[in-house]
Coordinates of C-alpha atoms in Angstrom, one line a residue:
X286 CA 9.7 -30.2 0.9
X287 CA 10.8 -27.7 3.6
X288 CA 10.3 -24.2 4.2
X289 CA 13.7 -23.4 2.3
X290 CA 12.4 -25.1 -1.0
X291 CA 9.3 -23.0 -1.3
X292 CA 10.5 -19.9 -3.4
X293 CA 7.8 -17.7 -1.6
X294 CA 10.4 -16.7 1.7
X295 CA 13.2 -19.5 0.4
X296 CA 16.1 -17.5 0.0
X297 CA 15.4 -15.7 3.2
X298 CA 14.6 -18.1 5.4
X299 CA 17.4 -20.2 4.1
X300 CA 19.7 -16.9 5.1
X301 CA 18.4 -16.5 8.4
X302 CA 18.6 -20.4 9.4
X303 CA 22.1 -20.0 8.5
X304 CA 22.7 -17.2 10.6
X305 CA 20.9 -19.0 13.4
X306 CA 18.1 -15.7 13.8
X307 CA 15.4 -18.5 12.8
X308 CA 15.3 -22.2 13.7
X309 CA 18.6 -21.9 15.5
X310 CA 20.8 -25.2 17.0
X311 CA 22.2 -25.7 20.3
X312 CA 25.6 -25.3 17.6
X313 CA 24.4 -22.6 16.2
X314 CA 22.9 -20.1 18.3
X315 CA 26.2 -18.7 18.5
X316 CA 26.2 -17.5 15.2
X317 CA 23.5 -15.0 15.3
X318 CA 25.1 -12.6 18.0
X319 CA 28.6 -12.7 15.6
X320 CA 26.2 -11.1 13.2
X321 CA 24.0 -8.8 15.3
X322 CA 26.4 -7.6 17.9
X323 CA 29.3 -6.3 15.7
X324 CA 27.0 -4.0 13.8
X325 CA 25.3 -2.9 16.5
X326 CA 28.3 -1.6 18.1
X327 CA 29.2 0.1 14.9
X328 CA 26.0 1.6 14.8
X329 CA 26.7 3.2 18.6
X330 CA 29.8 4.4 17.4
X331 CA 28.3 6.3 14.5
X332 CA 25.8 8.6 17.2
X333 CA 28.9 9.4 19.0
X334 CA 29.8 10.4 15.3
X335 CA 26.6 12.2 15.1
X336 CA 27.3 14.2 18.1
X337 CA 30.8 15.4 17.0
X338 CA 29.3 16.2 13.3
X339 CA 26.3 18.8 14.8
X340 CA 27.3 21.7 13.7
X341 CA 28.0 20.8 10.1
X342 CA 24.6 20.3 8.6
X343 CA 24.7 18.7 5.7
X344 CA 27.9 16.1 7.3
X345 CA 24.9 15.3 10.1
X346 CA 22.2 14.9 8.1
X347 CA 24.2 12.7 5.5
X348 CA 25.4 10.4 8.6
X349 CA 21.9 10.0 10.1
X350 CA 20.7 8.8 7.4
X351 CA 23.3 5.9 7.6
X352 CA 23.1 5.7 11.5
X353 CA 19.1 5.6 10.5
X354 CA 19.3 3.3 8.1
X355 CA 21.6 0.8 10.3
X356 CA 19.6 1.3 13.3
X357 CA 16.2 0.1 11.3
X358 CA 18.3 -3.7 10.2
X359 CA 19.2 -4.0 13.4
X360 CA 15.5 -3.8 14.5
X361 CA 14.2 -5.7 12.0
X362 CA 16.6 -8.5 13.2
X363 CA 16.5 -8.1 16.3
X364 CA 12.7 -8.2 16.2
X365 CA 12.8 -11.6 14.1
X366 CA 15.2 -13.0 16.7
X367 CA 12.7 -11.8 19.7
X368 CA 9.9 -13.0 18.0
X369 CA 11.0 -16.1 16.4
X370 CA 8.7 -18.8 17.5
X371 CA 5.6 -16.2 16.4
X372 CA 7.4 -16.6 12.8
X373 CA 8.7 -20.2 12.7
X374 CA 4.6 -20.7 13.3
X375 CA 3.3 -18.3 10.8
X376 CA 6.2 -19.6 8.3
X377 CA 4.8 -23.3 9.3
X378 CA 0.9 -22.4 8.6
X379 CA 2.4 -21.2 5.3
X380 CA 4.0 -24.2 4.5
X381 CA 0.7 -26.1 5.5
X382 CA -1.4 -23.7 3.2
X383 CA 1.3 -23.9 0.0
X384 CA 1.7 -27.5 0.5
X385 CA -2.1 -28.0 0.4
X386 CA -2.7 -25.7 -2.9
X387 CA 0.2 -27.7 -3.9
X388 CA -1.2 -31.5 -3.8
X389 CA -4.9 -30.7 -5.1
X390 CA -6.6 -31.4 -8.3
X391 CA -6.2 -27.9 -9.0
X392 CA -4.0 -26.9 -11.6
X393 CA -5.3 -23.8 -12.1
X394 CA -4.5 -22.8 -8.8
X395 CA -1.3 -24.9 -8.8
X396 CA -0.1 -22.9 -11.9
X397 CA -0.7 -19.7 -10.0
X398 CA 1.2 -20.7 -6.9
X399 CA 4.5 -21.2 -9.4
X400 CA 3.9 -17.9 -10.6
X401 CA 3.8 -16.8 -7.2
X402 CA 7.2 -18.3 -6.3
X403 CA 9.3 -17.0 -9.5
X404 CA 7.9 -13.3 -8.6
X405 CA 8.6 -13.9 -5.0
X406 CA 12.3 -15.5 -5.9
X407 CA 13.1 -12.9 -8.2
X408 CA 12.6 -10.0 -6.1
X409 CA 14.5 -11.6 -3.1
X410 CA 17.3 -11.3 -5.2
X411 CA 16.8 -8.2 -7.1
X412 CA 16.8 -6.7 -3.5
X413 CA 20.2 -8.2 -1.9
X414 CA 21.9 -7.1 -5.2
X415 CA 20.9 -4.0 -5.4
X416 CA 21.6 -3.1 -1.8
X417 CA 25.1 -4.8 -2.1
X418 CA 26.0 -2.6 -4.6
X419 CA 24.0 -0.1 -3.0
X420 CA 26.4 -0.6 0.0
X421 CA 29.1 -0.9 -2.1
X422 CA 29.1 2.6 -3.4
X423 CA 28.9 4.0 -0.7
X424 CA 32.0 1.4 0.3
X425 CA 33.9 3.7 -2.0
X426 CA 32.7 6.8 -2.1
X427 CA 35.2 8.0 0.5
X428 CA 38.2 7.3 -1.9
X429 CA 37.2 10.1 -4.3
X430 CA 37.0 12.4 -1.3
X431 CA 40.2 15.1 -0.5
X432 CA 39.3 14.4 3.6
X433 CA 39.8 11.4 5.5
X434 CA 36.6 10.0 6.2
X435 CA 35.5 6.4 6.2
X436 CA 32.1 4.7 4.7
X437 CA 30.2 4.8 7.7
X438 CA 31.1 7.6 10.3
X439 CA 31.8 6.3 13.9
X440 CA 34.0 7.4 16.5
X441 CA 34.9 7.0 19.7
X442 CA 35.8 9.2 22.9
X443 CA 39.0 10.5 23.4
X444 CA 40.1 8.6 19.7
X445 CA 40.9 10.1 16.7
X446 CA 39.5 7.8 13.7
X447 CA 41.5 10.2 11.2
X448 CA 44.9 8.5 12.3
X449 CA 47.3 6.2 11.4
X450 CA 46.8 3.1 11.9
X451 CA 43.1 3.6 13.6
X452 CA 41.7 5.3 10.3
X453 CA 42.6 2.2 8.5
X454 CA 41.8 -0.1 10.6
X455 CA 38.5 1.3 10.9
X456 CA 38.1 1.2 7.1
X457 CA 39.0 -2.5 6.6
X458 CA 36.9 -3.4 9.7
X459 CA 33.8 -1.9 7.6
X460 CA 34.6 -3.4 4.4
X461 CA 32.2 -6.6 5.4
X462 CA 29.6 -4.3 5.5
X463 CA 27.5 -4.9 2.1
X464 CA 27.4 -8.1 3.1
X465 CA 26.4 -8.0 6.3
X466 CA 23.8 -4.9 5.7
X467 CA 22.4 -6.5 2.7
X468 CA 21.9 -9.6 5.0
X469 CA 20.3 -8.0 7.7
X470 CA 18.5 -5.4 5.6
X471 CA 16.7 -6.5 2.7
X472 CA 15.6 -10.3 3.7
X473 CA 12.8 -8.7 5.9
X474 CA 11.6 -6.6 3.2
X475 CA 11.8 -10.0 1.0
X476 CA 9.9 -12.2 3.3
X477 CA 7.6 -9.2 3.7
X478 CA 6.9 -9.2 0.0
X479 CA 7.2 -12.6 -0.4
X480 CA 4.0 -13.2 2.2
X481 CA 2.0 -10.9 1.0
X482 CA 2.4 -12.5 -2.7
X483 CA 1.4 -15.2 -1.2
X484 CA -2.0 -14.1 0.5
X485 CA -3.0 -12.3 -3.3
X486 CA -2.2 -15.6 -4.7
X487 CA -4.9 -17.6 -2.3
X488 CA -7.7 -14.9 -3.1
X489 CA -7.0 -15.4 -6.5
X490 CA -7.5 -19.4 -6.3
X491 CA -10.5 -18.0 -4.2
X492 CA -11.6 -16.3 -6.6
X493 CA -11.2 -19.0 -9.5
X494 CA -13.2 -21.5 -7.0
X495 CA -16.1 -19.4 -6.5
X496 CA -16.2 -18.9 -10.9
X497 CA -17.1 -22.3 -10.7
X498 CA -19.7 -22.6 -8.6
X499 CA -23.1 -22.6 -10.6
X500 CA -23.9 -24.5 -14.1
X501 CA -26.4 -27.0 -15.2
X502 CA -24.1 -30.1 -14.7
X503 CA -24.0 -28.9 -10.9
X504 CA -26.6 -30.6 -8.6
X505 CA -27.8 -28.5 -5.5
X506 CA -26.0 -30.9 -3.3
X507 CA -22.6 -30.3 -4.8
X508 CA -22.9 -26.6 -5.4
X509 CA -23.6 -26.2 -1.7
X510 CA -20.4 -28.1 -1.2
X511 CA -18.5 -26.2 -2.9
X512 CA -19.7 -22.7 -2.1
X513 CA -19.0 -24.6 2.0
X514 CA -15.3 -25.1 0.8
X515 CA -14.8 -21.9 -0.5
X516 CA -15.8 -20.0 2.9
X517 CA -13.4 -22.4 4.7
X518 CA -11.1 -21.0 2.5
X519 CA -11.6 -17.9 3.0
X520 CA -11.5 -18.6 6.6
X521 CA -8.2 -19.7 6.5
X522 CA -6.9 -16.8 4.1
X523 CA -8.3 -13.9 6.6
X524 CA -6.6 -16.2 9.3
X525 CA -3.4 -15.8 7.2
X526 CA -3.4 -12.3 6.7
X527 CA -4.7 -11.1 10.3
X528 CA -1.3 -13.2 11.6
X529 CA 0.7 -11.3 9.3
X530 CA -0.5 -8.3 10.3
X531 CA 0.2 -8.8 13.9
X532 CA 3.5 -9.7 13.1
X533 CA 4.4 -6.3 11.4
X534 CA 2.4 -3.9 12.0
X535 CA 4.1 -2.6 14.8
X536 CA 7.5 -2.1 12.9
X537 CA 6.0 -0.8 9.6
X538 CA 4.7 1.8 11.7
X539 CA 8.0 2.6 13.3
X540 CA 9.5 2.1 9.9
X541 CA 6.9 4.7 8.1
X542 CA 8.3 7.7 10.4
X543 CA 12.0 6.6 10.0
X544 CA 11.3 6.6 6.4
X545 CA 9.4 9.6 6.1
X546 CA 11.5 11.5 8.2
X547 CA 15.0 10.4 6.4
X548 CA 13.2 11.4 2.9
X549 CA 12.4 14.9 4.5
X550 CA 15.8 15.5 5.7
X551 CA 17.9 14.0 2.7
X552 CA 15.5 16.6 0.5
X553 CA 16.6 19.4 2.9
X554 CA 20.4 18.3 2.3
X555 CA 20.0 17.9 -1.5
X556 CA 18.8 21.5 -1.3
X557 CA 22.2 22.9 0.7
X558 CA 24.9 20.9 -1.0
X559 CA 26.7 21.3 -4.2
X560 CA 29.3 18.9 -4.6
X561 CA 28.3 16.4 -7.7
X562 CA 29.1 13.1 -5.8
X563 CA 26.9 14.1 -2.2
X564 CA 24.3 14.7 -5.0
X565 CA 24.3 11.7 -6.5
X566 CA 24.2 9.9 -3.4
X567 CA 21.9 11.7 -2.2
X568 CA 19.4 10.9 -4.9
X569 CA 20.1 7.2 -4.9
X570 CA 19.8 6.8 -1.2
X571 CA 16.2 8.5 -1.8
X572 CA 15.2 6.6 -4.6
X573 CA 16.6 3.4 -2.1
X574 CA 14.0 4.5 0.6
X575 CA 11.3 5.0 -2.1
X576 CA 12.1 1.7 -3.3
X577 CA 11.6 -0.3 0.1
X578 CA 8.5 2.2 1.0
X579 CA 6.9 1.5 -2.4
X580 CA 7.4 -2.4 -2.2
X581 CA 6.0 -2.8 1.3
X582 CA 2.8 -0.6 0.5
X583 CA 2.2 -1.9 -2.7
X584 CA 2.3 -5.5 -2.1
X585 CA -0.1 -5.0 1.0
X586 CA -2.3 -2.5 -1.5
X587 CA -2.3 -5.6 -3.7
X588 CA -4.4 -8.1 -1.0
X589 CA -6.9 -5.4 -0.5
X590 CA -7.6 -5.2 -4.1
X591 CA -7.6 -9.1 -4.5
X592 CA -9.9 -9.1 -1.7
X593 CA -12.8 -6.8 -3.2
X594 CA -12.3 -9.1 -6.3
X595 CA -13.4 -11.9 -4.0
X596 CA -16.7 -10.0 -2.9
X597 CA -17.5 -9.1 -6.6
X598 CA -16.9 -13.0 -7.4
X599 CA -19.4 -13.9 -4.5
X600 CA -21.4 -11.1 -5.6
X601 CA -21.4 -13.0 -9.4
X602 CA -22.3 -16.2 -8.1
X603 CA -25.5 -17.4 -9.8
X604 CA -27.5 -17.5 -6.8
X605 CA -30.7 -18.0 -8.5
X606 CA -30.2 -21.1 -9.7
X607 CA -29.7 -22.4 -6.3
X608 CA -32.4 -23.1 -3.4
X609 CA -33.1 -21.7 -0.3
X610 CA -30.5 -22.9 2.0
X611 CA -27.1 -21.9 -0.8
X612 CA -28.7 -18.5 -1.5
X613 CA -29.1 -17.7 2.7
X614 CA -25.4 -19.0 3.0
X615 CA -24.3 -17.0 0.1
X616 CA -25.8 -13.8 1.3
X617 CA -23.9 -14.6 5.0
X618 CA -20.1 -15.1 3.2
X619 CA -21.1 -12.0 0.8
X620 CA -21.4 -10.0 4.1
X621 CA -18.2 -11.9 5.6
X622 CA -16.5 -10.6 2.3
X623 CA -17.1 -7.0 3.1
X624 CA -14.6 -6.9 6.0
X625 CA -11.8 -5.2 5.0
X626 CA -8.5 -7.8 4.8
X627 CA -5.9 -5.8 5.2
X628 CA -2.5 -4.8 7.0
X629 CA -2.2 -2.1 8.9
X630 CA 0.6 0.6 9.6
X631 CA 0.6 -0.1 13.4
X632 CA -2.7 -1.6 13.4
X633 CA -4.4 2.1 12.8
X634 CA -4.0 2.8 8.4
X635 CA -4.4 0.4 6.3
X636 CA -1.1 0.1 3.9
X637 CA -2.5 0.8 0.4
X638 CA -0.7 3.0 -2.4
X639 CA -2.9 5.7 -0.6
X640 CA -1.3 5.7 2.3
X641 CA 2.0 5.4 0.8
X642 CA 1.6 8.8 -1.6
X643 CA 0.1 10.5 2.1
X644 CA 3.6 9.5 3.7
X645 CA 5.8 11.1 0.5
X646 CA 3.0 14.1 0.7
X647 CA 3.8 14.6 4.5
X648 CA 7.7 14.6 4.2
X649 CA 7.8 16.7 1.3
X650 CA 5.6 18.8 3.3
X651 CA 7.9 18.9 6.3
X652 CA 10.5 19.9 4.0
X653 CA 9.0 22.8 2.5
X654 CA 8.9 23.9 6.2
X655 CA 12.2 23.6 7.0
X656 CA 13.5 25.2 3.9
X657 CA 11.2 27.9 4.6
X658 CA 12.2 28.1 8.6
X659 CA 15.9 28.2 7.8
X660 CA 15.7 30.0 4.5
X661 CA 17.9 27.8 2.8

């Protein structure tokens, strides 16, 4: 079994291989700068956009959020592609780890790990079909408009996109673009998801192991074994999640004040326009930022919960029925269990549902302000 058949990061990885970002080929290497390159000069053109459409406010403030939102795949990608052997290693300790849980004795824990995999596997695709269509409508959203305009503003200098034939040729040179977006966009958040599904899984198995430590049947010998297997589990789970960490913490940080401060200004904008279809649009691309800030903090919020499950289990362990050397070793991994395990929004807050309602509390905040400032 490779990394592409385990449903955890399957769909992604297989994705990325394909476009040559991970595991690339002397053959194939060529492949992912035909993806990158493209859309990053489309995403120059649209700040050239930007700096024709300063004056109109809401036209600005609309287009940011596209050039923001096209800026952030690109550095998702490109961050993958920079740091690809640091994630063909983490993605092989994970395959190590599943394939272990995997070919043990434990169906308990095997049973969990398929769980694991559908929920991973179904939210994959559940977010690259909802940002095609995502991308889609917004595809089409200039047809219903009186203006020219195309999906995705961009210009050049000295070039008027407006005209025949350049206006149309623009527009079918951006009709690839749910594709393409929904490709670079969502399989990060996927494989983000999909990881951290996997860590909650492990401390649950944890957690099952350590229920079943202790009984009458149990000599001393083979409790003590058991509690020792359990901390080298744990060792291995913390080892898991600290590599994660340092994998993203850096860009969920950069991603948080994108995030925040797109929410902010698309709030302002909803509060200064008033034709029905910006509304709409409006509203879905917020809900589409809530959606990807919501799935990144909860699934991390989910390992620190799973993880103070596994103190309480430790905590529950019958401790007394054991001698002197399992109760000292106990009381040792109960203290190792105290140690937060978390990921952390550039390696400073921890990302919990916390955090995530202090980020929607500071836009909203920031946009009281500036309706209040400009009086709009």
């Amino acid at each position: 079994m490779t990394i592409e058949d385990i449903g955890l990061v399957g769909i992604n990885v297989r994705m990325w291989r394909h476009l040559a970002v991970l595991y690339p080929t002397p053959g194939s290497s060529w492949r992912k700068f035909a993806f990158v390159l493209p859309v990053t000069a489309m995403n120059l053109m649209q700040f050239v956009y930007l700096l024709r459409m300063w004056g109109d406010l809401p036209a600005f403030i609309l287009n940011m959020f596209f050039f923001s939102a096209i800026f952030n795949a690109l550095m998702r990608t490109w961050l993958v592609i920079i740091k690809r052997r640091q994630f063909e290693e983490f993605l092989g300790q994970l395959a190590t780890l599943f394939h272990s849980i995997l070919d043990s004795t434990d169906e308990w824990g095997r049973g969990i790990l398929r769980r694991a995999e559908r929920e991973a596997r179904n939210l994959a695709i559940l977010n690259l079909s909802a940002s095609f269509l995502d991308i889609v409508g917004a595809l089409v959203s200039p047809l219903f408009r009186e203006e020219r305009a195309h999906p995705f503003g961009v210009a050049l200098p000295g070039v008027s996109m407006t005209s025949s034939p350049v206006y149309e040729v623009i527009y079918l040179a951006q009709l690839p673009t749910p594709l393409l977006l929904s490709m670079m966009y969502m399989p990060f958040v996927s494989l983000f998801a999909g990881l951290a599904i996997f860590g909650k899984a492990m401390l649950q198995i944890l957690v099952h192991r350590l229920g079943q430590i202790g009984g009458e049947e149990q000599s001393e010998e083979e409790r003590f074994q058991r509690l020792a297997s359990c901390i080298a589990y744990h060792t291995q789970v913390m080892r898991y999640v600290w590599q994660l960490n340092k994998l993203v913490a850096n860009i969920v940080a950069v991603e948080a004040i994108i995030f925040g401060s797109i929410i902010c200004s698309l709030l302002f904008c909803l509060n200064i326009i008033t034709s029905p279809t910006q509304v709409i649009s409006i509203v879905m691309y917020i809900l589409t930022m809530l959606y990807v800030l919501f799935t990144y903090y909860n699934r991390a919020n989910e390992i620190c919960l799973e993880n103070n499950r596994v103190a309480e289990a430790v905590y529950n362990v019958p401790w007394y029925e054991a001698g002197t050397r399992f109760r000292k070793t106990l009381l040792i991994f109960l203290m190792q269990t105290q140690h937060p395990m978390e990921i952390r929004v550039g390696n400073v807050y921890p990302m919990t549902l916390a955090m995530f309602q202090s980020l929607l509390n500071a836009s909203y905040s920031y946009f009281t302000m500036l309706r209040g400032v400009t009086g709009k």
